[in-house]
mmCIF file of C-alpha atoms in Angstrom:
data_model
loop_
_atom_site.group_PDB
_atom_site.id
_atom_site.type_symbol
_atom_site.label_atom_id
_atom_site.label_comp_id
_atom_site.label_asym_id
_atom_site.label_seq_id
_atom_site.Cartn_x
_atom_site.Cartn_y
_atom_site.Cartn_z
ATOM 1 C CA MET P 1118 -30.699 -32.934 9.691
ATOM 2 C CA GLN P 1119 -27.849 -30.588 8.765
ATOM 3 C CA ASN P 1120 -30.083 -27.552 8.469
ATOM 4 C CA ARG P 1121 -31.862 -28.214 11.778
ATOM 5 C CA LEU P 1122 -28.839 -29.028 13.949
ATOM 6 C CA THR P 1123 -27.682 -26.269 16.311
ATOM 7 C CA ILE P 1124 -24.683 -25.650 18.560
ATOM 8 C CA LYS P 1125 -26.877 -26.695 21.477
ATOM 9 C CA ASP P 1126 -27.569 -30.042 19.784
ATOM 10 C CA ILE P 1127 -23.864 -30.629 19.133
ATOM 11 C CA ALA P 1128 -23.053 -29.781 22.751
ATOM 12 C CA ARG P 1129 -25.686 -32.222 24.036
ATOM 13 C CA LEU P 1130 -24.573 -35.027 21.733
ATOM 14 C CA SER P 1131 -20.913 -34.434 22.632
ATOM 15 C CA GLY P 1132 -21.506 -34.121 26.364
ATOM 16 C CA VAL P 1133 -19.917 -30.655 26.535
ATOM 17 C CA GLY P 1134 -21.046 -27.055 26.924
ATOM 18 C CA LYS P 1135 -21.983 -24.707 24.089
ATOM 19 C CA SER P 1136 -18.888 -22.585 24.773
ATOM 20 C CA THR P 1137 -16.676 -25.635 24.178
ATOM 21 C CA VAL P 1138 -18.360 -26.292 20.826
ATOM 22 C CA SER P 1139 -17.854 -22.642 19.942
ATOM 23 C CA ARG P 1140 -14.137 -22.863 20.741
ATOM 24 C CA VAL P 1141 -13.818 -25.964 18.561
ATOM 25 C CA LEU P 1142 -15.612 -24.234 15.684
ATOM 26 C CA ASN P 1143 -13.351 -21.198 15.984
ATOM 27 C CA ASN P 1144 -10.218 -23.323 16.402
ATOM 28 C CA GLU P 1145 -9.483 -21.632 19.736
ATOM 29 C CA SER P 1146 -7.300 -22.898 22.554
ATOM 30 C CA GLY P 1147 -8.602 -24.168 25.885
ATOM 31 C CA VAL P 1148 -9.998 -27.458 24.575
ATOM 32 C CA SER P 1149 -8.218 -30.770 25.075
ATOM 33 C CA GLN P 1150 -7.371 -32.773 21.985
ATOM 34 C CA ARG P 1151 -9.607 -35.617 23.137
ATOM 35 C CA THR P 1152 -12.601 -33.312 23.621
ATOM 36 C CA ARG P 1153 -11.960 -31.577 20.328
ATOM 37 C CA GLU P 1154 -11.905 -34.919 18.497
ATOM 38 C CA ARG P 1155 -15.155 -35.979 20.194
ATOM 39 C CA VAL P 1156 -16.947 -32.783 19.160
ATOM 40 C CA GLU P 1157 -15.601 -32.977 15.612
ATOM 41 C CA ALA P 1158 -16.667 -36.636 15.374
ATOM 42 C CA VAL P 1159 -20.235 -35.740 16.354
ATOM 43 C CA MET P 1160 -20.316 -32.912 13.787
ATOM 44 C CA GLU P 1161 -19.047 -35.217 11.068
ATOM 45 C CA GLN P 1162 -21.461 -38.000 12.023
ATOM 46 C CA HIS P 1163 -24.467 -35.692 11.760
ATOM 47 C CA GLY P 1164 -23.310 -33.735 8.732
ATOM 48 C CA PHE P 1165 -23.031 -30.541 10.728
ATOM 49 C CA SER P 1166 -21.552 -27.591 8.813
ATOM 50 C CA PRO P 1167 -19.218 -25.454 10.942
ATOM 51 C CA SER P 1168 -19.780 -22.549 8.594
ATOM 52 C CA ARG P 1169 -23.492 -22.498 9.343
ATOM 53 C CA SER P 1170 -22.909 -22.470 13.064
ATOM 54 C CA ALA P 1171 -20.299 -19.724 12.852
ATOM 55 C CA ARG P 1172 -22.567 -17.693 10.624
ATOM 56 C CA ALA P 1173 -25.523 -18.151 12.935
ATOM 57 C CA MET P 1174 -23.410 -16.817 15.785
ATOM 58 C CA ARG P 1175 -22.743 -13.722 13.667
ATOM 59 C CA GLY P 1176 -26.413 -12.972 13.109
ATOM 60 C CA GLN P 1177 -28.111 -15.757 11.145
ATOM 61 C CA SER P 1178 -26.387 -14.832 7.871
ATOM 62 C CA ASP P 1179 -25.729 -17.672 5.464
ATOM 63 C CA LYS P 1180 -23.584 -15.565 3.116
ATOM 64 C CA VAL P 1181 -20.135 -14.722 4.447
ATOM 65 C CA VAL P 1182 -17.009 -13.402 2.743
ATOM 66 C CA ALA P 1183 -13.574 -12.582 4.146
ATOM 67 C CA ILE P 1184 -11.362 -9.562 3.448
ATOM 68 C CA ILE P 1185 -7.672 -10.152 4.233
ATOM 69 C CA VAL P 1186 -5.740 -6.880 4.365
ATOM 70 C CA THR P 1187 -1.980 -6.614 4.775
ATOM 71 C CA ARG P 1188 -2.193 -3.929 7.478
ATOM 72 C CA LEU P 1189 -5.220 -2.599 9.316
ATOM 73 C CA ASP P 1190 -3.634 0.873 9.286
ATOM 74 C CA SER P 1191 -2.951 0.969 5.533
ATOM 75 C CA LEU P 1192 -4.353 4.196 4.056
ATOM 76 C CA SER P 1193 -4.778 2.751 0.579
ATOM 77 C CA GLU P 1194 -6.316 -0.554 1.650
ATOM 78 C CA ASN P 1195 -8.768 1.204 3.959
ATOM 79 C CA LEU P 1196 -9.993 3.268 1.011
ATOM 80 C CA ALA P 1197 -10.623 0.067 -0.947
ATOM 81 C CA VAL P 1198 -12.348 -1.667 1.971
ATOM 82 C CA GLN P 1199 -14.659 1.327 2.488
ATOM 83 C CA THR P 1200 -16.189 0.753 -0.947
ATOM 84 C CA MET P 1201 -16.192 -3.042 -0.688
ATOM 85 C CA LEU P 1202 -18.371 -3.148 2.409
ATOM 86 C CA PRO P 1203 -21.471 -1.409 0.955
ATOM 87 C CA ALA P 1204 -21.281 -3.609 -2.150
ATOM 88 C CA PHE P 1205 -21.237 -6.757 -0.011
ATOM 89 C CA TYR P 1206 -23.961 -5.523 2.354
ATOM 90 C CA GLU P 1207 -26.214 -4.647 -0.565
ATOM 91 C CA GLN P 1208 -26.117 -8.259 -1.767
ATOM 92 C CA GLY P 1209 -26.648 -9.699 1.719
ATOM 93 C CA TYR P 1210 -23.065 -10.788 2.445
ATOM 94 C CA ASP P 1211 -21.486 -10.458 5.886
ATOM 95 C CA PRO P 1212 -17.783 -9.482 5.514
ATOM 96 C CA ILE P 1213 -15.211 -10.441 8.131
ATOM 97 C CA MET P 1214 -11.832 -8.683 8.331
ATOM 98 C CA MET P 1215 -8.456 -10.338 8.814
ATOM 99 C CA GLU P 1216 -4.845 -9.085 8.726
ATOM 100 C CA SER P 1217 -1.837 -10.803 7.134
ATOM 101 C CA LYS P 1218 0.969 -8.415 8.186
ATOM 102 C CA PHE P 1219 2.760 -9.313 4.912
ATOM 103 C CA SER P 1220 3.220 -12.894 6.170
ATOM 104 C CA PRO P 1221 2.615 -15.703 3.625
ATOM 105 C CA GLN P 1222 2.306 -18.098 6.556
ATOM 106 C CA MET P 1223 -0.509 -16.048 8.070
ATOM 107 C CA VAL P 1224 -2.274 -15.939 4.713
ATOM 108 C CA GLU P 1225 -2.040 -19.717 4.456
ATOM 109 C CA GLU P 1226 -3.390 -20.137 7.991
ATOM 110 C CA HIS P 1227 -6.252 -17.715 7.362
ATOM 111 C CA LEU P 1228 -7.235 -19.425 4.116
ATOM 112 C CA GLY P 1229 -7.119 -22.827 5.781
ATOM 113 C CA MET P 1230 -9.407 -21.698 8.576
ATOM 114 C CA LEU P 1231 -11.797 -20.017 6.138
ATOM 115 C CA GLN P 1232 -11.938 -23.173 4.026
ATOM 116 C CA ARG P 1233 -12.801 -25.274 7.078
ATOM 117 C CA ARG P 1234 -15.707 -22.932 7.773
ATOM 118 C CA ASN P 1235 -16.867 -22.986 4.168
ATOM 119 C CA ILE P 1236 -16.694 -19.219 3.759
ATOM 120 C CA ASP P 1237 -18.212 -18.212 0.413
ATOM 121 C CA GLY P 1238 -15.313 -16.172 -0.935
ATOM 122 C CA VAL P 1239 -12.213 -14.094 -0.170
ATOM 123 C CA VAL P 1240 -10.758 -10.756 -1.190
ATOM 124 C CA LEU P 1241 -7.016 -10.958 -0.546
ATOM 125 C CA PHE P 1242 -4.701 -7.959 -0.642
ATOM 126 C CA GLY P 1243 -1.663 -9.535 -2.250
ATOM 127 C CA PHE P 1244 2.046 -9.020 -1.720
ATOM 128 C CA SER P 1245 5.286 -10.631 -2.861
ATOM 129 C CA GLY P 1246 5.828 -14.068 -1.359
ATOM 130 C CA ILE P 1247 2.311 -15.440 -1.734
ATOM 131 C CA GLU P 1248 2.520 -18.624 -3.800
ATOM 132 C CA GLU P 1249 -0.226 -19.621 -6.209
ATOM 133 C CA GLN P 1250 -0.206 -23.114 -4.720
ATOM 134 C CA MET P 1251 -1.696 -21.903 -1.435
ATOM 135 C CA LEU P 1252 -4.421 -20.073 -3.364
ATOM 136 C CA ALA P 1253 -5.362 -23.058 -5.551
ATOM 137 C CA PRO P 1254 -8.374 -24.251 -3.486
ATOM 138 C CA TRP P 1255 -9.878 -20.760 -3.829
ATOM 139 C CA GLN P 1256 -9.410 -20.266 -7.578
ATOM 140 C CA SER P 1257 -13.127 -19.853 -8.293
ATOM 141 C CA SER P 1258 -13.959 -17.805 -5.192
ATOM 142 C CA LEU P 1259 -11.045 -15.422 -4.606
ATOM 143 C CA VAL P 1260 -10.121 -11.963 -5.869
ATOM 144 C CA LEU P 1261 -6.545 -10.722 -5.515
ATOM 145 C CA MET P 1262 -5.992 -7.037 -4.868
ATOM 146 C CA ALA P 1263 -2.947 -5.183 -6.246
ATOM 147 C CA ARG P 1264 -1.429 -8.414 -7.598
ATOM 148 C CA ASP P 1265 -2.222 -10.766 -10.455
ATOM 149 C CA ALA P 1266 -1.831 -14.510 -10.777
ATOM 150 C CA ALA P 1267 -2.572 -16.788 -13.720
ATOM 151 C CA GLY P 1268 -6.082 -18.212 -13.543
ATOM 152 C CA PHE P 1269 -7.188 -16.020 -10.633
ATOM 153 C CA ALA P 1270 -9.367 -12.935 -10.578
ATOM 154 C CA SER P 1271 -7.462 -9.772 -9.729
ATOM 155 C CA VAL P 1272 -7.934 -6.038 -9.417
ATOM 156 C CA CYS P 1273 -4.680 -4.213 -10.131
ATOM 157 C CA TYR P 1274 -3.500 -0.620 -10.247
ATOM 158 C CA ASP P 1275 -1.691 0.976 -13.179
ATOM 159 C CA ASP P 1276 1.564 1.434 -11.253
ATOM 160 C CA GLU P 1277 3.595 2.507 -14.267
ATOM 161 C CA GLY P 1278 0.923 4.929 -15.433
ATOM 162 C CA ALA P 1279 0.663 6.561 -12.004
ATOM 163 C CA ILE P 1280 4.375 7.431 -11.874
ATOM 164 C CA LEU P 1281 4.584 8.472 -15.528
ATOM 165 C CA THR P 1282 1.618 10.801 -15.012
ATOM 166 C CA LEU P 1283 3.337 12.505 -12.084
ATOM 167 C CA MET P 1284 6.661 12.746 -13.900
ATOM 168 C CA GLN P 1285 5.024 14.249 -16.985
ATOM 169 C CA ARG P 1286 3.215 16.829 -14.863
ATOM 170 C CA LEU P 1287 6.450 17.849 -13.135
ATOM 171 C CA TYR P 1288 8.373 17.908 -16.422
ATOM 172 C CA GLU P 1289 5.770 20.166 -17.992
ATOM 173 C CA GLY P 1290 6.130 22.400 -14.952
ATOM 174 C CA GLY P 1291 9.800 22.949 -15.775
ATOM 175 C CA HIS P 1292 11.384 20.461 -13.349
ATOM 176 C CA ARG P 1293 14.524 18.732 -14.643
ATOM 177 C CA HIS P 1294 16.005 17.414 -11.388
ATOM 178 C CA ILE P 1295 13.350 15.091 -9.990
ATOM 179 C CA SER P 1296 14.331 12.677 -7.208
ATOM 180 C CA TYR P 1297 12.431 9.552 -6.211
ATOM 181 C CA LEU P 1298 11.542 7.929 -2.881
ATOM 182 C CA GLY P 1299 10.153 4.417 -3.178
ATOM 183 C CA VAL P 1300 9.802 0.848 -2.008
ATOM 184 C CA PRO P 1301 12.310 -2.048 -2.375
ATOM 185 C CA HIS P 1302 12.060 -4.356 -5.391
ATOM 186 C CA SER P 1303 10.873 -7.185 -3.129
ATOM 187 C CA ASP P 1304 7.500 -5.509 -3.628
ATOM 188 C CA ILE P 1305 6.859 -6.025 -7.333
ATOM 189 C CA THR P 1306 4.099 -3.473 -7.891
ATOM 190 C CA THR P 1307 4.516 -0.532 -5.539
ATOM 191 C CA GLY P 1308 8.243 -1.215 -5.452
ATOM 192 C CA GLN P 1309 9.716 -2.410 -8.727
ATOM 193 C CA ARG P 1310 7.090 -1.314 -11.245
ATOM 194 C CA ARG P 1311 6.818 2.240 -9.927
ATOM 195 C CA TYR P 1312 10.592 2.604 -9.671
ATOM 196 C CA ASP P 1313 11.118 1.224 -13.168
ATOM 197 C CA ALA P 1314 8.612 3.754 -14.494
ATOM 198 C CA TYR P 1315 10.606 6.561 -12.859
ATOM 199 C CA LEU P 1316 13.856 5.307 -14.405
ATOM 200 C CA SER P 1317 12.194 4.912 -17.794
ATOM 201 C CA PHE P 1318 10.971 8.505 -17.800
ATOM 202 C CA CYS P 1319 14.359 9.823 -16.690
ATOM 203 C CA LYS P 1320 16.094 7.879 -19.459
ATOM 204 C CA LYS P 1321 13.630 8.991 -22.123
ATOM 205 C CA ARG P 1322 14.021 12.656 -21.157
ATOM 206 C CA ALA P 1323 17.745 12.447 -20.344
ATOM 207 C CA LEU P 1324 17.142 13.456 -16.719
ATOM 208 C CA PRO P 1325 19.468 12.509 -13.824
ATOM 209 C CA ALA P 1326 17.968 9.738 -11.703
ATOM 210 C CA VAL P 1327 18.429 10.088 -7.936
ATOM 211 C CA ALA P 1328 16.500 7.546 -5.880
ATOM 212 C CA SER P 1329 16.223 5.665 -2.609
ATOM 213 C CA LEU P 1330 13.952 2.708 -1.882
ATOM 214 C CA PRO P 1331 13.561 2.596 1.909
ATOM 215 C CA GLY P 1332 10.136 0.964 2.376
ATOM 216 C CA LEU P 1333 6.489 1.712 3.054
ATOM 217 C CA SER P 1334 6.441 3.516 6.387
ATOM 218 C CA MET P 1335 6.163 7.200 7.167
ATOM 219 C CA LYS P 1336 9.256 6.945 9.349
ATOM 220 C CA GLN P 1337 11.286 5.553 6.440
ATOM 221 C CA GLY P 1338 10.193 8.455 4.283
ATOM 222 C CA TYR P 1339 11.217 10.900 6.992
ATOM 223 C CA GLU P 1340 14.609 9.288 7.554
ATOM 224 C CA GLN P 1341 15.591 8.694 3.920
ATOM 225 C CA VAL P 1342 14.455 11.806 2.085
ATOM 226 C CA ALA P 1343 17.760 13.598 2.772
ATOM 227 C CA ALA P 1344 19.563 10.864 0.820
ATOM 228 C CA VAL P 1345 17.842 11.883 -2.446
ATOM 229 C CA LEU P 1346 18.148 15.639 -2.108
ATOM 230 C CA THR P 1347 20.911 17.360 -4.110
ATOM 231 C CA PRO P 1348 21.566 21.097 -4.507
ATOM 232 C CA GLN P 1349 19.840 20.867 -7.887
ATOM 233 C CA THR P 1350 16.723 18.944 -6.779
ATOM 234 C CA THR P 1351 13.509 20.854 -7.435
ATOM 235 C CA ALA P 1352 10.937 18.051 -7.144
ATOM 236 C CA LEU P 1353 10.471 14.748 -5.357
ATOM 237 C CA VAL P 1354 8.184 11.908 -6.397
ATOM 238 C CA CYS P 1355 7.094 9.498 -3.654
ATOM 239 C CA ALA P 1356 5.753 6.035 -4.458
ATOM 240 C CA THR P 1357 3.073 6.358 -1.761
ATOM 241 C CA ASP P 1358 1.304 9.049 0.240
ATOM 242 C CA THR P 1359 2.720 7.544 3.422
ATOM 243 C CA LEU P 1360 6.291 8.125 2.252
ATOM 244 C CA ALA P 1361 5.324 11.636 1.155
ATOM 245 C CA LEU P 1362 3.932 12.445 4.602
ATOM 246 C CA GLY P 1363 7.240 11.422 6.174
ATOM 247 C CA ALA P 1364 9.248 13.375 3.619
ATOM 248 C CA SER P 1365 7.061 16.437 4.100
ATOM 249 C CA LYS P 1366 7.660 16.440 7.847
ATOM 250 C CA TYR P 1367 11.428 16.390 7.290
ATOM 251 C CA LEU P 1368 11.258 19.215 4.734
ATOM 252 C CA GLN P 1369 9.191 21.330 7.127
ATOM 253 C CA GLU P 1370 11.637 20.764 9.970
ATOM 254 C CA GLN P 1371 14.546 21.724 7.706
ATOM 255 C CA ARG P 1372 12.586 24.720 6.396
ATOM 256 C CA ILE P 1373 12.955 23.554 2.808
ATOM 257 C CA ASP P 1374 10.012 25.183 1.052
ATOM 258 C CA ASN P 1375 11.208 25.349 -2.561
ATOM 259 C CA LEU P 1376 10.738 21.655 -3.352
ATOM 260 C CA GLN P 1377 7.652 20.358 -5.150
ATOM 261 C CA LEU P 1378 6.374 17.085 -3.681
ATOM 262 C CA ALA P 1379 4.333 14.593 -5.684
ATOM 263 C CA SER P 1380 2.948 11.207 -4.633
ATOM 264 C CA VAL P 1381 0.748 8.268 -5.545
ATOM 265 C CA GLY P 1382 -2.370 7.914 -3.414
ATOM 266 C CA ASN P 1383 -4.564 10.998 -3.148
ATOM 267 C CA THR P 1384 -5.733 9.778 0.278
ATOM 268 C CA PRO P 1385 -8.063 12.016 2.331
ATOM 269 C CA LEU P 1386 -5.366 12.546 4.971
ATOM 270 C CA MET P 1387 -2.910 13.783 2.352
ATOM 271 C CA LYS P 1388 -5.461 16.097 0.729
ATOM 272 C CA PHE P 1389 -6.369 17.568 4.126
ATOM 273 C CA LEU P 1390 -2.851 18.065 5.484
ATOM 274 C CA HIS P 1391 -0.979 18.909 2.271
ATOM 275 C CA PRO P 1392 -3.186 20.163 -0.557
ATOM 276 C CA GLU P 1393 -0.058 21.656 -2.133
ATOM 277 C CA ILE P 1394 1.346 18.208 -2.933
ATOM 278 C CA ILE P 1395 0.623 16.972 -6.454
ATOM 279 C CA THR P 1396 -1.068 13.566 -6.246
ATOM 280 C CA VAL P 1397 -2.307 10.941 -8.611
ATOM 281 C CA ASP P 1398 -5.267 8.762 -7.667
ATOM 282 C CA PRO P 1399 -4.522 5.109 -8.522
ATOM 283 C CA GLY P 1400 -8.178 4.228 -7.997
ATOM 284 C CA TYR P 1401 -8.118 2.670 -4.532
ATOM 285 C CA ALA P 1402 -11.807 3.359 -3.919
ATOM 286 C CA GLU P 1403 -12.927 2.108 -7.318
ATOM 287 C CA SER P 1404 -10.779 -1.007 -6.940
ATOM 288 C CA GLY P 1405 -12.626 -1.997 -3.773
ATOM 289 C CA ARG P 1406 -16.011 -1.726 -5.423
ATOM 290 C CA GLN P 1407 -14.845 -3.665 -8.483
ATOM 291 C CA ALA P 1408 -13.318 -6.412 -6.317
ATOM 292 C CA ALA P 1409 -16.546 -6.898 -4.351
ATOM 293 C CA LEU P 1410 -18.670 -7.045 -7.496
ATOM 294 C CA GLN P 1411 -16.275 -9.468 -9.182
ATOM 295 C CA LEU P 1412 -16.250 -11.797 -6.165
ATOM 296 C CA ILE P 1413 -20.049 -11.782 -5.921
ATOM 297 C CA GLU P 1414 -20.333 -12.620 -9.621
ATOM 298 C CA GLN P 1415 -17.912 -15.526 -9.192
ATOM 299 C CA ILE P 1416 -19.728 -16.859 -6.129
ATOM 300 C CA THR P 1417 -23.048 -16.758 -7.971
ATOM 301 C CA GLY P 1418 -21.573 -18.288 -11.122
ATOM 302 C CA ARG P 1419 -22.188 -15.245 -13.327
ATOM 303 C CA SER P 1420 -18.505 -14.611 -14.102
ATOM 304 C CA GLU P 1421 -15.228 -16.439 -14.538
ATOM 305 C CA PRO P 1422 -12.058 -15.092 -12.877
ATOM 306 C CA ARG P 1423 -10.709 -12.086 -14.809
ATOM 307 C CA ARG P 1424 -8.068 -9.382 -14.467
ATOM 308 C CA ILE P 1425 -9.285 -5.817 -13.908
ATOM 309 C CA THR P 1426 -6.895 -2.848 -14.158
ATOM 310 C CA ILE P 1427 -7.938 0.453 -12.588
ATOM 311 C CA PRO P 1428 -6.594 3.514 -14.458
ATOM 312 C CA ALA P 1429 -4.699 6.213 -12.562
ATOM 313 C CA THR P 1430 -5.932 9.795 -12.718
ATOM 314 C CA LEU P 1431 -4.227 13.060 -11.829
ATOM 315 C CA SER P 1432 -5.970 14.713 -8.903
#
């Protein structure tokens, strides 16, 4: 019965329209609690799977995965998603996109909704504040991006290696006063790990450390770069391409053209606008492909959760 039941059948048995059933399935507003309970009771009585209905509405696919990004406008996450999608399509999976906006509460709500619909698996771009407890129901069918958690599959970047590679390149180029523009320690990977790598290199080479950790946005890079510039500064390392774009705009406006910029990212926008900036590729594109393949292998039972680290390469 479960495989033959349709939204139309549920609507008829519940005494409501198909649009009302659709709103119940999608947990949308505009349905009274009493009506919602009646529709849900009919679905439960007949063993109706909400996931199958939702998937049918998306084109008859019975294989659906979710990709939860932190920001839809993230340069790095978009690069990863671009390689995930073909890998999922090739294996017959329909991906759906969601945004967390760095909110643990939104992640919890998204995962709850996806669980109710019996989505096959999730790729989650992680950030500080996500607790392993909320991920527990997804342990066998979730891949974390840019974060790791015990017992869960993850695809991580070599944050330390990326910064050390840039610092070594600048050092070999004769730079001895290298400033740093980064992300607060509340972000463990892009923030703390990359900053710690900068400090470690400075200490090892007896270089002065001058740094500011404003955040992730281009505006923050633009507004804070002046704080790390001294009369001796000859180079500036940025934790992300986005910060570097902001810093570059400030330097252009101030007509400072004797400073070597370096950043982590190697995004197409950076390469197009500022080919003179030294960049290291942390492997955003490769990470997306690896995450999709890992999730598919977990869904199909061919692999247990494992941690994958993508090496950084100088562009």
